[in-house]
Coordinates of C-alpha atoms in Angstrom, one line a residue:
M1 CA 134.8 103.7 67.4
A2 CA 136.7 106.9 67.5
T3 CA 138.3 107.9 70.8
E4 CA 136.3 111.0 71.1
D5 CA 133.1 108.8 71.0
N6 CA 134.2 107.0 74.2
F7 CA 133.5 108.6 77.6
I8 CA 131.8 107.8 80.9
V9 CA 129.3 110.1 82.5
A10 CA 128.7 110.1 86.2
I11 CA 126.3 112.0 88.4
E12 CA 126.7 112.4 92.2
L13 CA 123.6 113.3 94.2
G14 CA 125.0 115.4 97.1
S15 CA 122.9 117.1 99.8
S16 CA 124.3 120.5 98.8
K17 CA 125.2 120.0 95.1
V18 CA 124.5 117.6 92.3
T19 CA 127.7 117.1 90.3
G20 CA 127.9 115.7 86.7
I21 CA 131.2 114.8 85.0
A22 CA 132.1 113.3 81.7
G23 CA 135.5 111.7 81.7
R24 CA 137.7 109.3 79.7
K25 CA 139.9 106.8 81.4
Q26 CA 143.5 106.8 80.1
P27 CA 145.8 103.7 79.8
D28 CA 148.0 104.9 82.6
G29 CA 145.0 105.1 85.1
A30 CA 144.5 108.9 84.8
I31 CA 141.0 110.4 84.2
Q32 CA 140.7 113.0 81.4
I33 CA 137.9 115.4 82.4
L34 CA 135.9 116.4 79.3
A35 CA 133.0 118.3 80.8
F36 CA 131.7 119.3 84.2
V37 CA 128.4 120.8 85.5
Q38 CA 127.2 121.4 89.1
E39 CA 123.9 122.6 90.5
P40 CA 122.7 123.3 94.0
S41 CA 120.4 120.6 95.4
D42 CA 119.4 121.7 98.9
S43 CA 115.8 122.3 97.7
F44 CA 115.2 118.7 96.6
I45 CA 117.8 116.5 98.3
R46 CA 117.8 116.0 102.1
K47 CA 120.1 113.7 104.0
G48 CA 121.3 112.3 100.6
R49 CA 117.8 111.3 99.6
I50 CA 115.4 112.8 97.0
N51 CA 112.5 114.6 98.6
N52 CA 111.2 116.5 95.6
V53 CA 111.0 114.3 92.5
N54 CA 109.9 117.0 90.1
K55 CA 112.8 119.4 91.0
M56 CA 115.3 116.5 90.8
T57 CA 114.0 115.5 87.4
Q58 CA 114.3 119.1 86.1
C59 CA 117.9 119.2 87.5
V60 CA 119.2 116.1 85.8
S61 CA 117.5 117.0 82.5
S62 CA 119.2 120.4 82.6
M63 CA 122.6 118.8 83.5
K64 CA 122.3 116.3 80.7
E65 CA 121.6 119.1 78.2
N66 CA 124.5 121.2 79.5
L67 CA 126.9 118.2 79.3
E68 CA 125.8 117.4 75.8
K69 CA 126.4 121.0 74.7
K70 CA 129.9 121.0 76.1
L71 CA 130.7 117.5 74.7
K72 CA 129.0 118.2 71.4
K73 CA 127.8 114.5 71.8
T74 CA 124.7 113.0 73.0
V75 CA 124.7 111.1 76.4
S76 CA 123.0 107.7 76.1
R77 CA 123.3 106.7 79.7
V78 CA 124.9 107.8 83.0
Y79 CA 126.3 106.2 86.2
V80 CA 124.5 107.5 89.3
G81 CA 126.0 107.3 92.8
I82 CA 123.7 106.0 95.5
G83 CA 123.9 106.8 99.2
G84 CA 122.1 108.7 101.8
M85 CA 120.4 108.3 105.2
G86 CA 119.4 104.8 106.2
M87 CA 121.9 102.9 104.2
H88 CA 123.8 100.4 106.3
T89 CA 125.2 96.9 106.4
V90 CA 123.6 93.8 107.8
A91 CA 125.5 90.5 108.3
N92 CA 123.8 87.3 107.1
T93 CA 124.8 83.6 107.1
V94 CA 123.5 80.9 104.8
T95 CA 124.2 77.2 105.7
R96 CA 124.1 74.1 103.5
H97 CA 124.4 70.5 104.9
F98 CA 125.4 67.5 102.8
H99 CA 124.7 63.7 103.5
E100 CA 128.4 63.0 103.1
K101 CA 131.7 64.8 102.4
T102 CA 131.1 66.8 99.1
V103 CA 133.5 68.8 97.1
V104 CA 132.3 72.4 96.9
T105 CA 131.6 73.7 93.4
Q106 CA 131.2 77.2 92.0
E107 CA 127.5 76.4 91.4
M108 CA 127.1 75.7 95.1
V109 CA 128.7 79.0 96.0
D110 CA 126.5 80.8 93.5
S111 CA 123.4 79.1 95.0
I112 CA 124.3 80.1 98.5
C113 CA 124.8 83.7 97.3
D114 CA 121.4 83.7 95.6
A115 CA 119.8 82.4 98.8
N116 CA 121.5 85.2 100.7
R117 CA 119.8 87.8 98.3
T118 CA 116.4 86.4 99.4
A119 CA 117.1 87.8 102.9
A120 CA 115.8 91.2 101.8
T121 CA 112.5 92.3 103.4
P122 CA 109.6 93.8 101.4
D123 CA 110.5 97.4 102.5
K124 CA 114.3 97.0 102.1
D125 CA 116.6 96.5 99.1
I126 CA 119.9 94.8 99.1
L127 CA 122.0 97.3 97.1
E128 CA 125.2 95.3 97.1
V129 CA 126.5 92.0 98.6
V130 CA 130.1 91.8 100.0
P131 CA 131.1 88.1 100.6
Q132 CA 133.1 87.8 103.8
E133 CA 134.3 84.2 104.4
F134 CA 133.0 80.7 104.0
K135 CA 133.2 78.3 107.0
L136 CA 133.8 74.7 106.2
G137 CA 133.8 72.7 109.4
T138 CA 136.3 74.5 111.6
Q139 CA 138.1 76.1 108.6
Q140 CA 137.5 79.6 107.2
Q141 CA 138.2 80.1 103.5
T142 CA 137.7 83.1 101.2
D143 CA 137.5 80.7 98.2
P144 CA 135.9 77.3 99.2
V145 CA 135.6 75.8 95.6
G146 CA 137.3 72.4 95.5
I147 CA 137.3 71.7 99.2
P148 CA 135.4 68.6 100.5
T149 CA 133.0 69.3 103.4
E150 CA 129.8 68.0 105.0
K151 CA 128.7 71.6 105.8
I152 CA 129.3 75.0 104.4
E153 CA 128.4 78.4 105.9
G154 CA 128.5 81.4 103.6
R155 CA 128.9 84.7 105.5
Y156 CA 127.8 87.9 103.7
L157 CA 127.6 91.6 104.4
N158 CA 124.5 93.0 102.7
I159 CA 124.4 96.7 102.1
I160 CA 120.7 97.6 102.4
A161 CA 118.4 100.7 102.3
G162 CA 114.7 101.4 102.0
T163 CA 113.2 100.4 98.7
S164 CA 112.2 104.1 98.0
L165 CA 115.9 105.1 97.8
R166 CA 116.6 103.3 94.5
E167 CA 113.0 103.7 93.3
D168 CA 113.1 107.5 93.6
I169 CA 116.3 107.8 91.7
A170 CA 115.1 105.4 88.9
N171 CA 111.8 107.4 88.6
C172 CA 113.6 110.8 88.3
F173 CA 115.9 109.6 85.6
R174 CA 113.2 107.7 83.8
N175 CA 111.0 110.8 83.8
A176 CA 114.0 112.8 82.4
G177 CA 114.5 110.2 79.6
I178 CA 117.9 109.2 80.9
T179 CA 119.1 105.6 81.1
I180 CA 120.9 104.6 84.3
A181 CA 123.9 102.4 83.4
D182 CA 124.5 101.4 87.1
L183 CA 124.0 102.6 90.6
P184 CA 127.4 102.3 92.4
I185 CA 127.6 103.0 96.1
T186 CA 129.2 106.4 96.3
V187 CA 131.2 106.0 99.5
L188 CA 132.7 102.7 98.3
A189 CA 133.7 104.2 95.0
L190 CA 135.3 107.2 96.9
A191 CA 137.1 104.9 99.3
D192 CA 138.6 102.9 96.4
T193 CA 140.2 106.1 95.1
M194 CA 141.4 107.5 98.4
L195 CA 142.5 104.5 100.5
T196 CA 145.7 102.6 99.9
E197 CA 145.9 98.8 99.6
P198 CA 148.0 98.6 102.9
E199 CA 145.3 100.6 104.7
K200 CA 142.5 98.3 103.5
R201 CA 144.6 95.3 104.3
S202 CA 145.8 96.2 107.8
G203 CA 142.4 97.7 108.7
C204 CA 141.1 101.3 108.6
V205 CA 138.0 103.5 109.0
F206 CA 137.0 105.7 106.0
V207 CA 134.9 108.8 107.0
D208 CA 133.3 111.1 104.4
M209 CA 131.9 114.2 106.2
G210 CA 129.4 115.8 103.9
A211 CA 126.8 118.5 104.2
E212 CA 124.0 116.5 105.7
T213 CA 125.4 113.0 106.1
T214 CA 128.5 111.4 107.3
S215 CA 129.4 108.0 105.8
V216 CA 131.5 105.5 107.9
A217 CA 133.1 102.5 106.2
V218 CA 135.3 100.0 108.1
F219 CA 137.8 97.8 106.1
K220 CA 139.9 94.9 107.2
N221 CA 141.9 92.3 105.1
N222 CA 140.8 94.2 102.0
L223 CA 137.1 93.6 102.7
L224 CA 134.4 96.0 103.7
R225 CA 133.3 94.9 107.3
H226 CA 130.8 97.7 108.3
L227 CA 129.1 100.6 106.6
A228 CA 126.6 103.2 107.9
V229 CA 125.4 106.6 106.9
I230 CA 124.9 109.0 109.8
P231 CA 122.2 111.7 109.1
L232 CA 124.5 114.5 110.5
G233 CA 127.0 116.8 108.7
G234 CA 128.3 120.3 108.2
A235 CA 124.9 121.7 107.5
N236 CA 123.8 120.8 111.0
V237 CA 126.5 123.1 112.4
N238 CA 125.2 125.9 110.2
R239 CA 121.6 125.3 111.4
D240 CA 122.8 125.5 115.0
I241 CA 124.5 128.8 114.2
T242 CA 121.4 130.2 112.5
S243 CA 119.6 129.7 115.9
L244 CA 121.5 132.9 116.9
Q245 CA 119.3 134.8 114.3
I246 CA 122.0 134.6 111.6
E247 CA 121.4 133.9 107.9
D248 CA 122.6 130.6 106.5
D249 CA 125.3 132.1 104.1
E250 CA 126.7 134.2 107.0
A251 CA 126.6 131.1 109.3
E252 CA 128.8 129.2 106.8
E253 CA 131.2 132.1 106.6
L254 CA 131.4 132.4 110.4
K255 CA 131.9 128.6 110.8
L256 CA 134.9 128.6 108.5
T257 CA 136.4 131.8 110.1
Y258 CA 135.7 131.2 113.8
G259 CA 134.5 127.7 114.2
S260 CA 136.6 125.1 116.0
A261 CA 135.7 121.4 116.5
L262 CA 137.5 121.5 119.8
A263 CA 137.8 124.6 121.9
E264 CA 141.3 125.9 122.7
N265 CA 142.2 127.7 125.9
A266 CA 138.7 127.5 127.4
D267 CA 139.8 129.8 130.3
E268 CA 140.9 132.5 127.9
E269 CA 138.2 135.1 127.2
K270 CA 137.9 136.0 123.5
A271 CA 136.4 139.1 121.9
P272 CA 132.8 139.0 120.7
I273 CA 132.1 138.2 117.0
T274 CA 130.7 141.1 115.0
L275 CA 128.0 140.2 112.5
R276 CA 127.2 141.9 109.1
D277 CA 124.3 143.9 110.6
G278 CA 126.5 145.3 113.4
R279 CA 125.3 143.0 116.1
T280 CA 127.8 141.1 118.3
I281 CA 127.5 137.6 119.8
R282 CA 129.6 136.2 122.5
Y283 CA 132.4 134.0 121.2
E284 CA 131.8 131.4 123.9
E285 CA 128.1 131.0 122.9
F286 CA 129.1 130.6 119.2
S287 CA 131.9 128.2 119.8
G288 CA 129.9 126.1 122.2
L289 CA 127.3 125.5 119.5
V290 CA 129.9 124.5 117.0
E291 CA 131.9 122.3 119.3
A292 CA 128.8 120.5 120.7
R293 CA 127.6 119.5 117.2
M294 CA 131.0 118.4 116.0
E295 CA 131.4 116.3 119.2
E296 CA 128.0 114.7 118.5
I297 CA 129.1 113.8 114.9
I298 CA 132.4 112.4 115.9
L299 CA 130.9 110.4 118.8
N300 CA 128.5 108.9 116.3
I301 CA 131.4 107.9 114.1
A302 CA 133.1 106.3 117.2
N303 CA 129.9 104.4 117.9
Q304 CA 129.9 103.0 114.3
I305 CA 133.5 101.9 114.7
A306 CA 132.4 100.1 118.0
L307 CA 129.5 98.4 116.2
S308 CA 131.9 97.1 113.6
K309 CA 133.5 95.0 116.4
Y310 CA 136.9 96.2 115.4
D311 CA 139.0 98.5 117.6
K312 CA 142.1 100.7 117.1
N313 CA 144.4 97.8 117.8
Q314 CA 143.0 95.9 114.9
L315 CA 142.5 98.9 112.6
I316 CA 146.2 99.7 112.2
G317 CA 145.6 102.0 109.2
G318 CA 143.8 104.4 111.5
I319 CA 141.0 106.8 110.4
I320 CA 141.1 108.4 106.9
I321 CA 138.8 111.5 106.8
T322 CA 137.5 113.5 103.8
G323 CA 134.6 115.8 103.0
G324 CA 133.9 119.5 103.3
A325 CA 132.8 119.3 107.0
A326 CA 136.2 118.0 107.9
N327 CA 137.9 121.3 107.0
M328 CA 137.0 122.9 110.3
K329 CA 139.8 124.0 112.6
N330 CA 140.9 121.4 115.2
T331 CA 139.0 118.6 113.7
E332 CA 142.0 116.4 114.0
K333 CA 142.3 117.1 117.7
A334 CA 138.6 116.4 118.2
F335 CA 138.9 113.0 116.5
R336 CA 141.8 112.1 118.7
E337 CA 139.9 113.2 121.8
H338 CA 136.6 111.4 121.0
T339 CA 137.7 108.3 119.1
K340 CA 141.1 107.7 121.0
F341 CA 142.7 106.9 117.6
E342 CA 146.1 108.4 117.2
K343 CA 146.7 107.6 113.5
L344 CA 144.6 110.0 111.4
R345 CA 144.9 111.0 107.7
F346 CA 143.0 113.9 106.1
V347 CA 142.4 113.6 102.3
K348 CA 141.3 116.4 100.1
N349 CA 141.6 114.7 96.7
T350 CA 141.5 111.3 95.1
R351 CA 144.7 109.4 94.2
L352 CA 143.7 109.4 90.5
P353 CA 145.7 111.6 88.2
L354 CA 143.5 114.1 86.5
R355 CA 144.0 115.8 83.1
T356 CA 141.8 118.7 82.2
N357 CA 141.8 122.1 80.6
L358 CA 139.0 123.3 82.9
P359 CA 140.2 126.1 85.1
D360 CA 140.1 125.6 88.9
F361 CA 138.5 122.2 88.5
N362 CA 138.0 120.4 91.8
K363 CA 140.0 122.9 93.8
D364 CA 137.7 122.4 96.8
G365 CA 137.4 118.7 96.4
S366 CA 133.6 118.9 95.7
C367 CA 134.0 116.7 92.6
N368 CA 135.8 113.8 94.3
A369 CA 132.8 111.5 94.5
A370 CA 131.8 112.1 90.8
I371 CA 135.4 111.5 89.7
A372 CA 135.4 108.2 91.7
L373 CA 132.1 107.2 90.0
V374 CA 133.7 107.8 86.5
D375 CA 136.5 105.5 87.6
R376 CA 134.0 102.8 88.5
G377 CA 132.2 103.1 85.1
E378 CA 132.9 100.5 82.4
L379 CA 130.2 101.2 79.7
N380 CA 130.6 103.9 77.0
C381 CA 128.0 106.6 77.6
C382 CA 128.3 108.3 74.3
G383 CA 125.2 108.2 72.1
G384 CA 126.7 109.7 69.0
P385 CA 126.9 113.2 67.4
L386 CA 124.8 115.9 69.0
G387 CA 121.5 116.1 67.2
S388 CA 121.2 112.4 66.5
P389 CA 118.4 110.6 68.2
T390 CA 119.5 108.9 71.4
P391 CA 118.8 105.2 71.2
N392 CA 116.0 103.9 73.4
M393 CA 117.8 101.9 76.0
F394 CA 114.8 101.6 78.4
P395 CA 113.3 98.1 78.5
T396 CA 109.9 97.6 77.0
E397 CA 106.9 96.6 79.2
E398 CA 107.2 93.1 77.8
E399 CA 110.9 92.9 78.7
M400 CA 110.2 94.2 82.1
R401 CA 107.5 91.5 82.6
E402 CA 109.9 88.9 81.3
K403 CA 112.6 90.1 83.7
E404 CA 110.1 90.0 86.6
R405 CA 109.0 86.5 85.6
K406 CA 112.5 85.2 85.5
A407 CA 113.3 86.9 88.8
A408 CA 110.2 85.3 90.4
E409 CA 111.2 81.9 88.9
A410 CA 114.7 82.2 90.3
A411 CA 113.4 83.2 93.7
E412 CA 110.9 80.3 93.7
A413 CA 113.7 77.8 92.6
A414 CA 116.0 79.1 95.3
K415 CA 113.1 78.7 97.8
R416 CA 112.4 75.1 96.6
Q417 CA 116.1 74.2 96.8
K418 CA 116.4 75.6 100.3
E419 CA 113.3 73.7 101.4
E420 CA 114.7 70.5 99.8
E421 CA 118.0 71.0 101.5
E422 CA 116.3 71.6 104.8
R423 CA 114.2 68.4 104.3
Q424 CA 117.3 66.4 103.5
A425 CA 119.1 67.8 106.5
A426 CA 116.1 67.0 108.7
Q427 CA 115.9 63.5 107.2
A428 CA 119.7 63.0 107.7
K429 CA 119.3 64.1 111.3
A430 CA 116.3 61.7 111.9
E431 CA 118.3 58.8 110.4
A432 CA 121.3 59.6 112.6
E433 CA 119.0 59.7 115.7
A434 CA 117.4 56.4 114.7
E435 CA 120.8 54.8 114.2
A436 CA 121.9 56.1 117.5
E437 CA 118.8 54.7 119.2
R438 CA 119.3 51.3 117.5
Q439 CA 122.9 51.2 118.7
R440 CA 121.7 52.1 122.2
I441 CA 119.2 49.2 122.2
E442 CA 121.9 46.8 120.9
R443 CA 124.3 47.9 123.7
E444 CA 121.6 47.4 126.3
K445 CA 120.8 43.9 125.0
A446 CA 124.5 43.0 125.0
E447 CA 124.9 44.3 128.6
Q448 CA 121.8 42.3 129.7
K449 CA 123.3 39.2 128.1
A450 CA 126.6 39.7 129.8
R451 CA 124.9 40.2 133.2
R452 CA 122.9 37.0 132.8
K453 CA 126.0 35.0 131.8
Q454 CA 127.8 36.5 134.8
K455 CA 125.0 35.4 137.2
W456 CA 125.0 31.9 135.6
D457 CA 128.7 31.5 136.0
K458 CA 128.4 32.5 139.6
F459 CA 125.6 30.0 140.2
K460 CA 127.7 27.2 138.6
R461 CA 130.6 28.0 140.9
W462 CA 128.3 27.8 143.9
A463 CA 126.6 24.5 142.8
S464 CA 129.9 22.8 142.0
R465 CA 130.5 22.5 145.7
F466 CA 127.5 20.1 146.1
V467 CA 127.6 18.1 142.9
S468 CA 130.2 16.3 140.8
D469 CA 131.4 17.6 137.4
E470 CA 129.6 14.7 135.7
D471 CA 126.2 15.9 136.9
N472 CA 124.2 17.8 134.4
I473 CA 123.4 21.1 135.9
M474 CA 120.7 23.0 134.1
P475 CA 120.5 26.8 134.3
P476 CA 117.7 28.2 136.4
S477 CA 114.4 28.8 134.6
G478 CA 114.6 31.8 132.3
E479 CA 118.4 32.1 132.4
N480 CA 120.7 31.9 129.4
T481 CA 124.2 30.8 129.6
G482 CA 125.2 32.8 126.6
K483 CA 126.5 29.6 124.8

């Protein structure tokens, strides 16, 4: 297939903008940007979640059409970033017992992982599973295959969200006639393009401060250890400012001009702020609103770090911060004040080299997440020349039923296997308890026998004073000499 027929399309669903990018990965790791579209989303996405399916469907249909015009190619499928309020991680442990020392196989590890996926509740989806470690006896291993053990514990970090999060996205794109290639988790894709390997290895906190949400991801030893999406962002600051009877667009302008995440020279009186309509507001009143909201956001970030059970002494890489809401004056000082972390790094762009002829592309960093999603993509999204019919890549009803049947069979098989393993573990425990009881009874019998012999020997010594050795001394009735 010709090079021009190979590209990846990614769509990032932001609370302020929906961004679509078509890009081609280069052999040196760079991303060639072929086409780019962006549309406002504040009327149908709230806190990173779709709240108006019809408007969202119209938006993605329009974006696909615009991308195809610019590419002069059809788009057969897209990668869609997933995130939003309510997404968080939950730790889970799956244990397997064996009758005797057994060498762990890859099939056993896969079975444990499958069992972990059954931990989802009816109203929650497991979006992604991050294996942590496996405990074999007192050892901890990242790769347990080949190690003999009588017991294995698989420890997992499940990224979960309400079932409606994924369902709403799937419905919108299905209604628009667009196939979803995959749903990568946006903040993890972004972290991969912004964090360095030493930061992930030594431990760090990645913070993406968006319009209506702030994502917090904690890494240690190259693994994700904690993730949460806080339903607060830069738009909350704007809404606080609009409480002073100021329009939203002016509130954004004032925030960037006068806003400060941490007040400076609190004792110094500053001139009032003049609004577009000629009114004035006290600077102290304005700055108090901004500072209070930024403090709340950063304290929530600090709380998520605490919930990860890692502290600044373990997270040597410090805090890496990105996102539009992080551009406010004195944000760095506010983070130091409220998190007590000294090592901070602010990032405006990904580490991926970009090649494009598009003027001013990503100057404000608003395309970073979509670029990261392109980098995550593996499947070609080109459907052929413009005007040719896009192949139907949606599964038929029969295929969907077959998929559901196989999923149900796999879940039932995992359930039966778990029940059998629990039965075997209970049987092994009962057998061990029975053996312990048998050994206790044998010990008691042996102790009774020894006591009877001791009594008889004592009696013989006493009787020997009154009879000769030739006399036949019989033991007392009911006694046993042990001979």
